[in-house]
Amino acid sequence: MTEQQPTQFERGTDGPKVIVVGVDGSESSLRAAAYAAGLARRQHALLAIVYVQPVLAAGAAMGAPVAETTDEIAEDLVAQIRNETERVKGIFDIRWEFHTFRGDPYGGLVKAADQLKADAVIVGASEQAGHRIVGSVAVRLVKAGRWPVTVVP
């Protein structure tokens, strides 16, 4: 009789089971969420929608209500997602969760993908010109080489 070895978590062996998509309210992130929702529906995967709330210490020091503003953005994103889910209820059934993290977008998405044991990460293409020089979140995720990354224009 052979002894069974404990099985380790293995990403993407039978198709994605958890798909992480980063949203920030931008048009490209909402297109990425729509793409990820379709993929999650077809693969019967969990769609983990992640919003990373930026931490702007300088803005907070100057009296800007940064935390309140990012909380409002998160609440608005959840409301949009719930409305869209209700709109397609009975036509498409998608299992989804909404998660928020604080920090920089790259670090937050890495943390989310690790904690949720993501099989794939989907993000929208950067709409900021400076990212051509410094590098976008999408490029940094691809370079990390830890998950398949899809960038939606």
CSV table of C-alpha atoms in Angstrom, one decimal, residues 15-70:
chain,number,residue,atom,x,y,z
A,15,GLY,CA,-8.8,26.0,-15.8
A,16,PRO,CA,-9.0,29.0,-13.5
A,17,LYS,CA,-10.9,28.6,-10.3
A,18,VAL,CA,-10.2,32.2,-8.9
A,19,ILE,CA,-9.9,35.1,-11.3
A,20,VAL,CA,-8.7,38.4,-9.8
A,21,VAL,CA,-9.6,41.7,-11.6
A,22,GLY,CA,-8.3,45.1,-10.5
A,23,VAL,CA,-10.8,47.9,-10.7
A,24,ASP,CA,-10.4,51.6,-9.9
A,25,GLY,CA,-13.4,53.1,-11.7
A,26,SER,CA,-11.5,53.9,-14.9
A,27,GLU,CA,-13.0,52.9,-18.2
A,28,SER,CA,-10.2,50.4,-18.9
A,29,SER,CA,-10.7,48.8,-15.5
A,30,LEU,CA,-14.4,48.5,-16.0
A,31,ARG,CA,-13.8,46.8,-19.4
A,32,ALA,CA,-11.3,44.5,-17.7
A,33,ALA,CA,-14.0,43.6,-15.1
A,34,ALA,CA,-16.5,42.9,-17.9
A,35,TYR,CA,-14.0,40.7,-19.6
A,36,ALA,CA,-13.1,38.9,-16.4
A,37,ALA,CA,-16.8,38.4,-15.6
A,38,GLY,CA,-17.3,36.6,-18.9
A,39,LEU,CA,-14.3,34.5,-18.3
A,40,ALA,CA,-15.4,33.6,-14.8
A,41,ARG,CA,-18.9,32.7,-16.1
A,42,ARG,CA,-17.6,30.4,-18.8
A,43,GLN,CA,-15.0,28.8,-16.5
A,44,HIS,CA,-17.4,28.6,-13.5
A,45,ALA,CA,-14.7,30.4,-11.5
A,46,LEU,CA,-15.0,32.8,-8.6
A,47,LEU,CA,-14.5,36.4,-9.7
A,48,ALA,CA,-12.6,38.4,-7.1
A,49,ILE,CA,-13.0,42.1,-7.8
A,50,VAL,CA,-10.2,44.1,-6.1
A,51,TYR,CA,-10.1,47.8,-5.5
A,52,VAL,CA,-6.8,49.1,-4.0
A,53,GLN,CA,-7.4,52.2,-2.0
A,54,PRO,CA,-4.4,54.5,-2.5
A,55,VAL,CA,-2.6,55.8,0.6
A,56,LEU,CA,-1.6,59.4,0.1
A,57,ALA,CA,0.2,60.5,3.2
A,58,ALA,CA,1.0,63.8,1.7
A,59,GLY,CA,-2.6,64.5,0.8
A,60,ALA,CA,-3.8,63.5,4.3
A,61,ALA,CA,-1.1,65.7,5.9
A,62,MET,CA,-2.5,68.7,3.9
A,63,GLY,CA,-6.0,68.0,5.3
A,64,ALA,CA,-7.4,66.2,2.3
A,65,PRO,CA,-10.0,63.6,3.3
A,66,VAL,CA,-8.2,60.8,1.3
A,67,ALA,CA,-9.7,57.8,3.3
A,68,GLU,CA,-13.2,59.1,3.0
A,69,THR,CA,-12.8,59.7,-0.7
A,70,THR,CA,-11.4,56.2,-1.4
